[in-house]
Amino acid sequence: MNPLTKNKDLAKKLLELMKEPDYYLPIYKDTYLFRQGEVANELYLIISGQVVIGKTTSDGRELTIRYCGPNDLVGEFTTGQASTQYLVDGKITEPGEVAVFNQEKLLDQLQLKPQLMIELLSYFSLQQRKDQLRFRDLLLYGKKGALYSTLIRLANSYGQETEDGILINKHLTNQEIANFCATTRESVNRQLTELRRNNVIQIEHGLITILELDTLRKAINCENCPIELCTID
């Protein structure tokens, strides 16, 4: 089966249109699919591997926005705007392959099928709303809010119910968590230690289990957003 048919986030009719990319591109770890400032001419559908969408702040810190894996569509959707530039980086953290679509050609096809254009706009609108909510938590609640929000989103993306709580079944270093919070590894170390001391989380074999999810939610006035808006991917 064509890997593109596994995409559950895009409407079936839109997926039919995207079965035939302009070409396939191998991707390699520690390289970039696109960089801030480059002209956005193409969209990429990830077949395999992982691409981290992020941004470097003015003072040199890295802000990780989301993880993208198989069946995720990434890029800056231009809707026909001339010389749209990427506002973020797409860094490859796991090797694999992407399907590449020229945006001008794709738009020509979508203009003949308005409903499919709406589906694609809805897909990118959802990603934008997720990003806006993360930035809101960072701005309103500072470093602590950014960490708590990140833990909640990690639980929604990778969580497994256990007798103790919700196991985040993904190995992440404290630096990787810090990048989601636009803060330092030392700051995350201190906060995680405090959460452990207060029995809100436990960490075993490098994996975090959230013992008191409601404590994290209350700290950032969680609005119980739909789960599709509260993930890390």
Coordinates of N, CA and C in Angstrom, one line a residue:
M1 N 0.8 -1.2 0.0 CA 0.0 0.0 0.0 C 0.9 1.2 0.0
N2 N 0.5 2.2 -0.8 CA 1.2 3.5 -0.8 C 1.2 4.1 0.6
P3 N 2.4 4.5 1.1 CA 2.4 5.1 2.5 C 1.5 6.3 2.6
L4 N 1.3 7.0 1.5 CA 0.4 8.2 1.6 C -1.0 7.9 2.0
T5 N -1.5 6.7 1.7 CA -2.8 6.3 2.1 C -3.0 6.1 3.6
K6 N -1.9 6.1 4.3 CA -2.1 5.9 5.8 C -2.4 7.2 6.5
N7 N -2.3 8.3 5.8 CA -2.5 9.6 6.4 C -4.0 9.8 6.9
K8 N -4.2 9.9 8.2 CA -5.5 10.0 8.7 C -5.9 11.5 8.9
D9 N -5.0 12.4 8.8 CA -5.3 13.8 9.1 C -5.8 14.5 7.9
L10 N -5.5 14.0 6.7 CA -6.0 14.7 5.5 C -7.2 14.0 5.0
A11 N -8.2 14.7 4.4 CA -9.4 14.1 3.9 C -9.0 13.1 2.8
K12 N -9.8 12.1 2.6 CA -9.5 11.0 1.7 C -9.4 11.6 0.3
K13 N -10.3 12.5 -0.1 CA -10.2 13.0 -1.5 C -9.0 13.8 -1.7
L14 N -8.6 14.6 -0.7 CA -7.3 15.4 -0.8 C -6.1 14.4 -0.9
L15 N -6.2 13.3 -0.1 CA -5.1 12.4 -0.2 C -5.0 11.7 -1.6
E16 N -6.1 11.5 -2.2 CA -6.1 11.0 -3.6 C -5.3 11.9 -4.5
L17 N -5.5 13.2 -4.3 CA -4.8 14.2 -5.1 C -3.3 14.2 -4.8
M18 N -2.9 13.8 -3.6 CA -1.5 13.9 -3.2 C -0.8 12.6 -3.3
K19 N -1.4 11.6 -4.0 CA -0.8 10.3 -4.2 C 0.4 10.4 -5.2
E20 N 0.4 11.4 -6.0 CA 1.4 11.5 -7.0 C 2.2 12.8 -6.8
P21 N 3.3 12.7 -5.9 CA 4.1 13.9 -5.7 C 5.0 14.2 -6.9
D22 N 5.6 15.3 -6.9 CA 6.5 15.7 -8.0 C 7.8 14.8 -7.9
Y23 N 8.2 14.5 -6.7 CA 9.3 13.5 -6.6 C 9.4 13.1 -5.1
Y24 N 10.2 12.1 -4.8 CA 10.5 11.6 -3.5 C 11.9 12.1 -3.1
L25 N 12.1 12.4 -1.9 CA 13.4 13.0 -1.4 C 13.9 12.2 -0.2
P26 N 15.0 11.6 -0.2 CA 15.6 11.0 1.0 C 16.0 12.1 2.0
I27 N 15.8 11.9 3.3 CA 16.2 12.9 4.3 C 17.2 12.3 5.2
Y28 N 18.1 13.1 5.7 CA 19.2 12.6 6.5 C 19.3 13.3 7.9
K29 N 19.6 12.6 8.9 CA 19.7 13.1 10.3 C 20.7 14.3 10.3
D30 N 20.3 15.3 11.2 CA 21.1 16.4 11.4 C 21.3 17.3 10.2
T31 N 20.4 17.2 9.2 CA 20.3 18.2 8.1 C 19.0 18.9 8.2
Y32 N 18.7 19.8 7.3 CA 17.5 20.6 7.3 C 16.7 20.4 6.1
L33 N 15.4 20.2 6.2 CA 14.5 20.2 5.1 C 14.2 21.6 4.6
F34 N 14.2 22.5 5.5 CA 14.1 23.9 5.1 C 14.6 24.8 6.3
R35 N 14.9 26.0 6.0 CA 15.5 26.9 7.0 C 14.7 28.3 7.0
Q36 N 14.7 28.9 8.2 CA 14.1 30.3 8.3 C 14.7 31.2 7.2
G37 N 13.8 31.9 6.5 CA 14.3 32.9 5.5 C 14.3 32.3 4.1
E38 N 14.3 31.0 3.9 CA 14.2 30.5 2.6 C 12.8 30.6 2.0
V39 N 12.8 30.7 0.7 CA 11.5 30.8 0.0 C 10.8 29.5 0.0
A40 N 9.5 29.6 0.4 CA 8.7 28.3 0.5 C 8.0 28.0 -0.8
N41 N 8.6 27.1 -1.6 CA 8.0 26.8 -2.9 C 7.4 25.4 -2.8
E42 N 7.6 24.6 -1.8 CA 7.2 23.2 -1.8 C 6.5 22.8 -0.5
L43 N 5.7 21.8 -0.5 CA 5.2 21.2 0.7 C 5.7 19.7 0.7
Y44 N 5.8 19.2 1.9 CA 6.5 17.9 2.1 C 5.5 17.0 3.0
L45 N 5.3 15.8 2.5 CA 4.6 14.8 3.2 C 5.6 13.8 3.7
I46 N 5.7 13.6 5.0 CA 6.7 12.7 5.5 C 6.3 11.2 5.3
I47 N 7.1 10.5 4.7 CA 6.8 9.1 4.5 C 7.4 8.3 5.6
S48 N 8.7 8.6 6.0 CA 9.3 8.0 7.1 C 10.3 9.0 7.7
G49 N 10.8 8.7 8.9 CA 11.7 9.6 9.6 C 11.0 10.6 10.5
Q50 N 11.7 11.6 11.0 CA 11.2 12.6 11.9 C 11.7 14.0 11.5
V51 N 10.9 15.0 11.5 CA 11.3 16.4 11.3 C 10.8 17.2 12.4
V52 N 11.7 18.0 13.1 CA 11.4 18.8 14.2 C 11.2 20.2 13.7
I53 N 10.0 20.8 13.9 CA 9.8 22.2 13.5 C 10.1 23.1 14.7
G54 N 11.0 24.1 14.4 CA 11.5 24.9 15.5 C 11.9 26.3 15.0
K55 N 12.3 27.1 16.0 CA 12.8 28.4 15.7 C 13.9 28.8 16.6
T56 N 14.8 29.5 16.1 CA 15.9 30.0 17.0 C 15.6 31.5 17.4
T57 N 15.6 31.7 18.7 CA 15.2 33.0 19.2 C 16.4 34.0 19.0
S58 N 16.1 35.3 19.2 CA 17.1 36.4 19.0 C 18.3 36.2 19.8
D59 N 18.2 35.6 21.0 CA 19.3 35.4 21.9 C 20.0 34.0 21.7
G60 N 19.6 33.3 20.6 CA 20.3 32.1 20.3 C 19.7 30.8 20.9
R61 N 18.6 30.9 21.6 CA 18.0 29.7 22.2 C 17.1 29.1 21.1
E62 N 17.0 27.8 21.3 CA 16.1 27.0 20.4 C 14.7 26.8 21.0
L63 N 13.7 27.0 20.2 CA 12.3 26.8 20.6 C 11.8 25.7 19.7
T64 N 11.5 24.5 20.2 CA 10.9 23.4 19.5 C 9.4 23.6 19.5
I65 N 8.8 23.6 18.3 CA 7.4 23.9 18.2 C 6.6 22.6 18.1
R66 N 7.0 21.6 17.3 CA 6.4 20.3 17.3 C 7.2 19.3 16.6
Y67 N 6.9 18.0 16.8 CA 7.6 16.9 16.2 C 6.6 16.5 15.0
C68 N 7.2 16.2 13.9 CA 6.4 15.7 12.8 C 7.0 14.3 12.3
G69 N 6.1 13.4 12.1 CA 6.6 12.1 11.6 C 5.8 11.6 10.5
P70 N 5.8 10.3 10.2 CA 5.1 9.7 9.0 C 3.7 10.2 8.9
N71 N 3.3 10.6 7.7 CA 1.9 11.0 7.4 C 1.6 12.5 7.8
D72 N 2.6 13.2 8.3 CA 2.4 14.6 8.6 C 2.9 15.4 7.4
L73 N 2.1 16.5 7.1 CA 2.4 17.4 6.0 C 3.1 18.6 6.6
V74 N 4.2 19.0 6.1 CA 5.0 20.1 6.7 C 5.4 21.1 5.5
G75 N 5.6 22.3 5.9 CA 6.0 23.4 5.0 C 5.1 24.6 5.3
E76 N 5.4 25.7 4.6 CA 4.6 26.9 4.7 C 3.7 27.0 3.5
F77 N 2.4 26.8 3.8 CA 1.4 26.9 2.7 C 1.2 28.3 2.3
T78 N 1.5 28.6 1.0 CA 1.5 30.0 0.6 C 0.2 30.6 0.1
T79 N -0.7 29.7 -0.3 CA -2.0 30.1 -0.9 C -1.8 31.2 -2.0
G80 N -0.7 31.0 -2.8 CA -0.5 31.8 -4.0 C 0.3 33.1 -3.7
Q81 N 0.7 33.3 -2.5 CA 1.4 34.6 -2.2 C 2.8 34.5 -2.7
A82 N 3.3 35.6 -3.3 CA 4.6 35.6 -3.9 C 5.7 35.6 -2.8
S83 N 6.8 34.9 -3.0 CA 8.0 34.9 -2.2 C 7.7 34.8 -0.7
T84 N 6.8 33.9 -0.3 CA 6.6 33.6 1.1 C 7.8 32.9 1.6
Q85 N 8.3 33.4 2.8 CA 9.5 32.8 3.4 C 9.1 31.9 4.6
Y86 N 10.0 30.9 4.8 CA 9.8 30.1 6.0 C 10.1 30.9 7.3
L87 N 9.2 30.8 8.3 CA 9.4 31.5 9.5 C 10.0 30.6 10.6
V88 N 10.2 29.3 10.2 CA 10.7 28.3 11.1 C 11.7 27.4 10.4
D89 N 12.4 26.6 11.1 CA 13.3 25.6 10.6 C 12.6 24.2 10.6
G90 N 13.0 23.4 9.6 CA 12.5 22.0 9.6 C 13.8 21.1 9.7
K91 N 14.2 20.7 11.0 CA 15.4 19.9 11.2 C 15.1 18.4 11.2
I92 N 15.9 17.7 10.5 CA 15.7 16.2 10.4 C 16.4 15.6 11.6
T93 N 15.6 14.9 12.4 CA 16.2 14.2 13.6 C 16.2 12.7 13.4
E94 N 15.5 12.2 12.4 CA 15.5 10.7 12.1 C 15.5 10.6 10.6
P95 N 16.4 9.8 10.0 CA 16.4 9.7 8.6 C 15.2 9.0 8.0
G96 N 14.9 9.3 6.7 CA 13.8 8.7 6.1 C 13.5 9.2 4.7
E97 N 12.3 9.5 4.4 CA 11.9 10.0 3.0 C 10.7 10.9 3.1
V98 N 10.6 11.9 2.2 CA 9.5 12.7 2.1 C 9.0 12.8 0.7
A99 N 7.7 13.0 0.5 CA 7.1 13.2 -0.8 C 7.1 14.7 -1.0
V100 N 7.5 15.2 -2.1 CA 7.6 16.7 -2.4 C 6.6 17.1 -3.4
F101 N 5.9 18.2 -3.1 CA 4.9 18.8 -3.9 C 5.2 20.2 -4.2
N102 N 5.3 20.6 -5.5 CA 5.4 22.0 -5.9 C 4.1 22.7 -5.6
Q103 N 4.2 23.8 -4.8 CA 3.0 24.5 -4.4 C 2.2 25.1 -5.5
E104 N 2.9 25.6 -6.5 CA 2.2 26.3 -7.6 C 1.4 25.3 -8.4
K105 N 1.9 24.1 -8.7 CA 1.2 23.0 -9.4 C 0.0 22.5 -8.5
L106 N 0.3 22.4 -7.2 CA -0.8 21.9 -6.3 C -1.9 22.8 -6.3
L107 N -1.6 24.1 -6.2 CA -2.7 25.1 -6.1 C -3.5 25.2 -7.4
D108 N -2.9 25.0 -8.5 CA -3.6 24.9 -9.8 C -4.6 23.8 -9.8
Q109 N -4.3 22.7 -9.2 CA -5.2 21.5 -9.1 C -6.3 21.8 -8.1
L110 N -5.9 22.4 -7.0 CA -6.9 22.7 -5.9 C -7.9 23.8 -6.3
Q111 N -7.5 24.7 -7.2 CA -8.5 25.7 -7.6 C -9.6 25.2 -8.4
L112 N -9.4 24.0 -9.0 CA -10.5 23.3 -9.7 C -11.4 22.5 -8.8
K113 N -10.9 22.4 -7.5 CA -11.7 21.6 -6.6 C -11.7 22.3 -5.2
P114 N -12.6 23.3 -5.1 CA -12.7 24.2 -3.9 C -12.8 23.4 -2.6
Q115 N -13.5 22.3 -2.6 CA -13.7 21.6 -1.3 C -12.3 21.0 -0.8
L116 N -11.5 20.6 -1.7 CA -10.2 20.1 -1.4 C -9.3 21.2 -0.9
M117 N -9.4 22.4 -1.5 CA -8.7 23.6 -1.0 C -9.1 23.9 0.5
I118 N -10.3 23.8 0.8 CA -10.8 24.0 2.2 C -10.2 23.0 3.1
E119 N -10.1 21.7 2.7 CA -9.6 20.7 3.5 C -8.1 21.0 3.9
L120 N -7.4 21.4 2.9 CA -5.9 21.7 3.1 C -5.8 22.9 4.0
L121 N -6.6 24.0 3.8 CA -6.6 25.1 4.6 C -6.9 24.8 6.1
S122 N -7.9 23.9 6.2 CA -8.3 23.4 7.6 C -7.1 22.7 8.3
Y123 N -6.4 21.9 7.5 CA -5.3 21.2 8.1 C -4.2 22.1 8.6
F124 N -3.9 23.1 7.8 CA -2.8 24.1 8.3 C -3.4 25.0 9.4
S125 N -4.7 25.3 9.3 CA -5.3 26.1 10.4 C -5.2 25.4 11.7
L126 N -5.4 24.1 11.7 CA -5.3 23.3 13.0 C -3.9 23.4 13.5
Q127 N -2.9 23.3 12.7 CA -1.5 23.4 13.2 C -1.2 24.7 13.8
Q128 N -1.8 25.8 13.1 CA -1.6 27.1 13.6 C -2.2 27.3 15.0
R129 N -3.4 26.8 15.1 CA -4.1 26.9 16.4 C -3.3 26.2 17.5
K130 N -2.8 25.1 17.2 CA -2.0 24.3 18.2 C -0.8 25.1 18.6
D131 N -0.1 25.8 17.7 CA 1.1 26.6 17.9 C 0.7 27.8 18.8
Q132 N -0.4 28.4 18.5 CA -0.9 29.6 19.2 C -1.1 29.3 20.7
L133 N -1.7 28.1 20.9 CA -2.0 27.7 22.3 C -0.8 27.5 23.1
R134 N 0.2 26.9 22.4 CA 1.5 26.7 23.1 C 2.2 28.0 23.5
F135 N 2.2 28.9 22.5 CA 2.8 30.2 22.7 C 2.0 31.0 23.9
R136 N 0.7 30.8 23.9 CA -0.1 31.4 24.9 C 0.4 31.0 26.3
D137 N 0.5 29.6 26.5 CA 0.9 29.1 27.8 C 2.3 29.6 28.1
L138 N 3.2 29.7 27.2 CA 4.6 30.2 27.4 C 4.5 31.7 27.9
L139 N 3.7 32.5 27.2 CA 3.7 33.9 27.5 C 2.9 34.2 28.8
L140 N 1.8 33.5 29.1 CA 1.0 33.8 30.2 C 1.5 33.2 31.5
Y141 N 2.2 32.1 31.4 CA 2.6 31.4 32.6 C 4.1 31.1 32.8
G142 N 4.8 31.7 31.9 CA 6.3 31.7 32.0 C 6.9 30.3 31.9
K143 N 8.1 30.1 32.5 CA 8.8 28.9 32.4 C 8.1 27.7 32.9
K144 N 7.4 27.9 34.1 CA 6.7 26.8 34.7 C 5.5 26.4 33.9
G145 N 4.8 27.4 33.3 CA 3.7 27.1 32.5 C 4.1 26.4 31.2
A146 N 5.2 26.8 30.7 CA 5.7 26.2 29.5 C 6.0 24.7 29.7
L147 N 6.7 24.4 30.8 CA 7.0 23.0 31.1 C 5.7 22.2 31.4
Y148 N 4.8 22.7 32.2 CA 3.6 22.0 32.5 C 2.8 21.7 31.2
S149 N 2.7 22.8 30.4 CA 2.0 22.6 29.1 C 2.6 21.6 28.3
T150 N 4.0 21.6 28.2 CA 4.7 20.6 27.4 C 4.4 19.2 28.0
L151 N 4.5 19.0 29.3 CA 4.2 17.6 29.8 C 2.8 17.1 29.5
I152 N 1.8 18.0 29.6 CA 0.4 17.7 29.2 C 0.4 17.3 27.8
R153 N 1.0 18.0 26.9 CA 1.0 17.7 25.5 C 1.7 16.4 25.2
L154 N 2.8 16.2 25.9 CA 3.5 14.9 25.7 C 2.7 13.7 26.1
A155 N 1.9 13.9 27.2 CA 1.0 12.9 27.7 C 0.0 12.6 26.7
N156 N -0.6 13.6 26.0 CA -1.6 13.4 25.0 C -1.1 12.8 23.8
S157 N 0.2 13.0 23.5 CA 0.8 12.5 22.2 C 1.3 11.1 22.4
Y158 N 2.0 10.8 23.6 CA 2.7 9.6 23.8 C 2.3 8.8 25.1
G159 N 1.2 9.3 25.7 CA 0.9 8.8 27.0 C 0.3 7.4 27.0
Q160 N 0.6 6.6 28.0 CA 0.0 5.3 28.2 C -0.4 5.2 29.6
E161 N -1.7 4.8 29.8 CA -2.2 4.6 31.2 C -1.5 3.5 31.9
T162 N -1.1 3.7 33.1 CA -0.5 2.7 34.0 C -1.2 2.8 35.3
E163 N -0.9 1.8 36.2 CA -1.4 1.9 37.6 C -1.1 3.1 38.3
D164 N 0.1 3.7 38.0 CA 0.6 4.9 38.8 C 0.1 6.2 38.2
G165 N -0.1 6.2 36.9 CA -0.5 7.4 36.2 C -0.3 7.3 34.7
I166 N 0.1 8.4 34.0 CA 0.2 8.4 32.6 C 1.7 8.4 32.3
L167 N 2.2 7.3 31.7 CA 3.6 7.1 31.2 C 3.8 7.8 29.9
I168 N 4.7 8.7 29.8 CA 5.1 9.3 28.5 C 6.1 8.4 27.9
N169 N 5.6 7.6 26.9 CA 6.4 6.6 26.4 C 7.3 7.1 25.2
K170 N 8.1 8.0 25.5 CA 9.1 8.6 24.6 C 10.3 9.1 25.3
H171 N 11.5 8.7 25.0 CA 12.7 9.1 25.6 C 13.0 10.5 25.2
L172 N 13.1 11.5 26.1 CA 13.5 12.8 25.8 C 14.5 13.3 26.8
T173 N 15.6 13.9 26.4 CA 16.5 14.5 27.3 C 15.9 15.8 27.9
N174 N 16.5 16.2 29.0 CA 16.1 17.4 29.6 C 16.3 18.6 28.7
Q175 N 17.4 18.5 27.9 CA 17.6 19.6 26.9 C 16.5 19.6 25.8
E176 N 16.1 18.5 25.4 CA 15.0 18.4 24.4 C 13.7 19.0 25.0
I177 N 13.4 18.7 26.3 CA 12.2 19.3 26.9 C 12.4 20.8 27.1
A178 N 13.6 21.2 27.4 CA 13.9 22.6 27.6 C 13.7 23.4 26.3
N179 N 14.0 22.7 25.1 CA 13.8 23.4 23.8 C 12.3 23.6 23.5
F180 N 11.4 22.8 24.1 CA 10.0 23.0 23.9 C 9.5 24.2 24.7
C181 N 10.3 24.5 25.8 CA 9.9 25.6 26.7 C 10.7 26.9 26.5
A182 N 11.6 26.9 25.5 CA 12.4 28.1 25.3 C 13.2 28.5 26.5
T183 N 13.7 27.5 27.2 CA 14.4 27.8 28.5 C 15.7 27.0 28.5
T184 N 16.4 27.0 29.6 CA 17.6 26.3 29.8 C 17.4 24.9 30.3
R185 N 18.3 24.0 30.1 CA 18.3 22.6 30.6 C 18.3 22.7 32.2
E186 N 19.1 23.6 32.7 CA 19.2 23.8 34.2 C 17.9 24.1 34.8
S187 N 17.1 25.0 34.1 CA 15.8 25.4 34.6 C 14.9 24.2 34.6
V188 N 14.9 23.4 33.6 CA 14.0 22.3 33.5 C 14.4 21.2 34.5
N189 N 15.7 21.1 34.8 CA 16.2 20.1 35.8 C 15.6 20.5 37.1
R190 N 15.7 21.8 37.5 CA 15.1 22.2 38.8 C 13.6 22.0 38.9
Q191 N 12.9 22.3 37.8 CA 11.5 22.2 37.9 C 11.0 20.7 38.0
L192 N 11.7 19.8 37.2 CA 11.4 18.4 37.3 C 11.7 17.8 38.6
T193 N 12.8 18.3 39.2 CA 13.2 17.8 40.6 C 12.1 18.2 41.6
E194 N 11.6 19.5 41.4 CA 10.5 19.9 42.3 C 9.2 19.1 42.1
L195 N 8.9 18.8 40.9 CA 7.7 18.0 40.6 C 7.8 16.6 41.2
R196 N 9.0 16.1 41.1 CA 9.3 14.7 41.7 C 9.1 14.8 43.2
R197 N 9.7 15.8 43.8 CA 9.7 16.0 45.3 C 8.2 16.1 45.7
N198 N 7.4 16.7 44.9 CA 6.0 16.9 45.3 C 5.1 15.8 44.8
N199 N 5.7 14.7 44.3 CA 5.0 13.5 43.9 C 4.0 13.8 42.8
V200 N 4.3 14.8 41.9 CA 3.5 15.1 40.7 C 3.9 14.2 39.6
I201 N 5.2 13.9 39.5 CA 5.7 13.0 38.5 C 6.7 12.0 39.1
Q202 N 7.0 11.0 38.4 CA 8.1 10.2 38.7 C 8.9 9.9 37.4
I203 N 10.2 9.6 37.6 CA 11.1 9.4 36.4 C 11.9 8.1 36.7
E204 N 11.7 7.1 35.8 CA 12.4 5.9 35.9 C 12.9 5.5 34.5
H205 N 14.1 5.1 34.5 CA 14.8 4.6 33.2 C 14.6 5.7 32.1
G206 N 14.6 7.0 32.5 CA 14.6 8.0 31.6 C 13.2 8.4 31.0
L207 N 12.2 7.7 31.6 CA 10.8 8.0 31.1 C 10.0 8.7 32.3
I208 N 9.2 9.6 31.9 CA 8.4 10.4 32.9 C 7.0 9.8 33.0
T209 N 6.5 9.6 34.2 CA 5.2 9.2 34.4 C 4.5 10.4 35.2
I210 N 3.4 10.9 34.7 CA 2.7 11.9 35.4 C 1.7 11.3 36.4
L211 N 1.9 11.6 37.6 CA 1.1 11.0 38.7 C -0.1 11.8 39.0
E212 N 0.0 13.2 38.9 CA -1.0 14.1 39.2 C -1.3 15.0 38.0
L213 N -2.0 14.6 37.0 CA -2.2 15.4 35.8 C -3.0 16.6 36.2
D214 N -4.0 16.5 37.1 CA -4.8 17.7 37.4 C -4.0 18.8 38.0
T215 N -2.9 18.5 38.7 CA -2.1 19.5 39.3 C -1.5 20.3 38.2
L216 N -1.0 19.7 37.2 CA -0.4 20.4 36.1 C -1.5 21.3 35.4
R217 N -2.7 20.7 35.2 CA -3.7 21.4 34.5 C -4.2 22.7 35.3
K218 N -4.3 22.5 36.6 CA -4.8 23.6 37.4 C -3.8 24.8 37.4
A219 N -2.5 24.4 37.3 CA -1.4 25.4 37.4 C -1.5 26.4 36.2
I220 N -2.0 25.9 35.1 CA -2.0 26.7 33.9 C -3.4 27.0 33.4
N221 N -4.4 26.8 34.4 CA -5.8 27.1 34.1 C -6.2 26.4 32.8
C222 N -5.9 25.1 32.7 CA -6.2 24.3 31.5 C -7.7 24.5 31.2
E223 N -8.0 24.7 29.9 CA -9.3 25.0 29.5 C -10.0 23.7 28.9
N224 N -9.3 22.6 29.0 CA -9.8 21.3 28.5 C -10.1 21.4 27.0
C225 N -9.1 21.9 26.3 CA -9.2 22.0 24.8 C -9.4 20.6 24.2
P226 N -10.0 20.6 23.0 CA -10.0 19.3 22.3 C -8.6 18.7 22.2
I227 N -8.5 17.4 22.4 CA -7.2 16.8 22.4 C -6.4 17.0 21.2
E228 N -7.0 17.2 20.0 CA -6.3 17.4 18.8 C -5.6 18.8 18.8
L229 N -6.0 19.7 19.7 CA -5.3 21.0 19.8 C -4.2 20.9 20.9
C230 N -4.1 19.8 21.6 CA -3.2 19.8 22.8 C -2.3 18.6 22.7
T231 N -1.5 18.6 21.6 CA -0.5 17.6 21.4 C 0.8 18.2 21.0
I232 N 1.9 17.4 21.0 CA 3.2 17.9 20.7 C 3.6 17.7 19.3
D233 N 2.7 17.0 18.5 CA 3.0 16.7 17.1 C 2.0 17.3 16.2

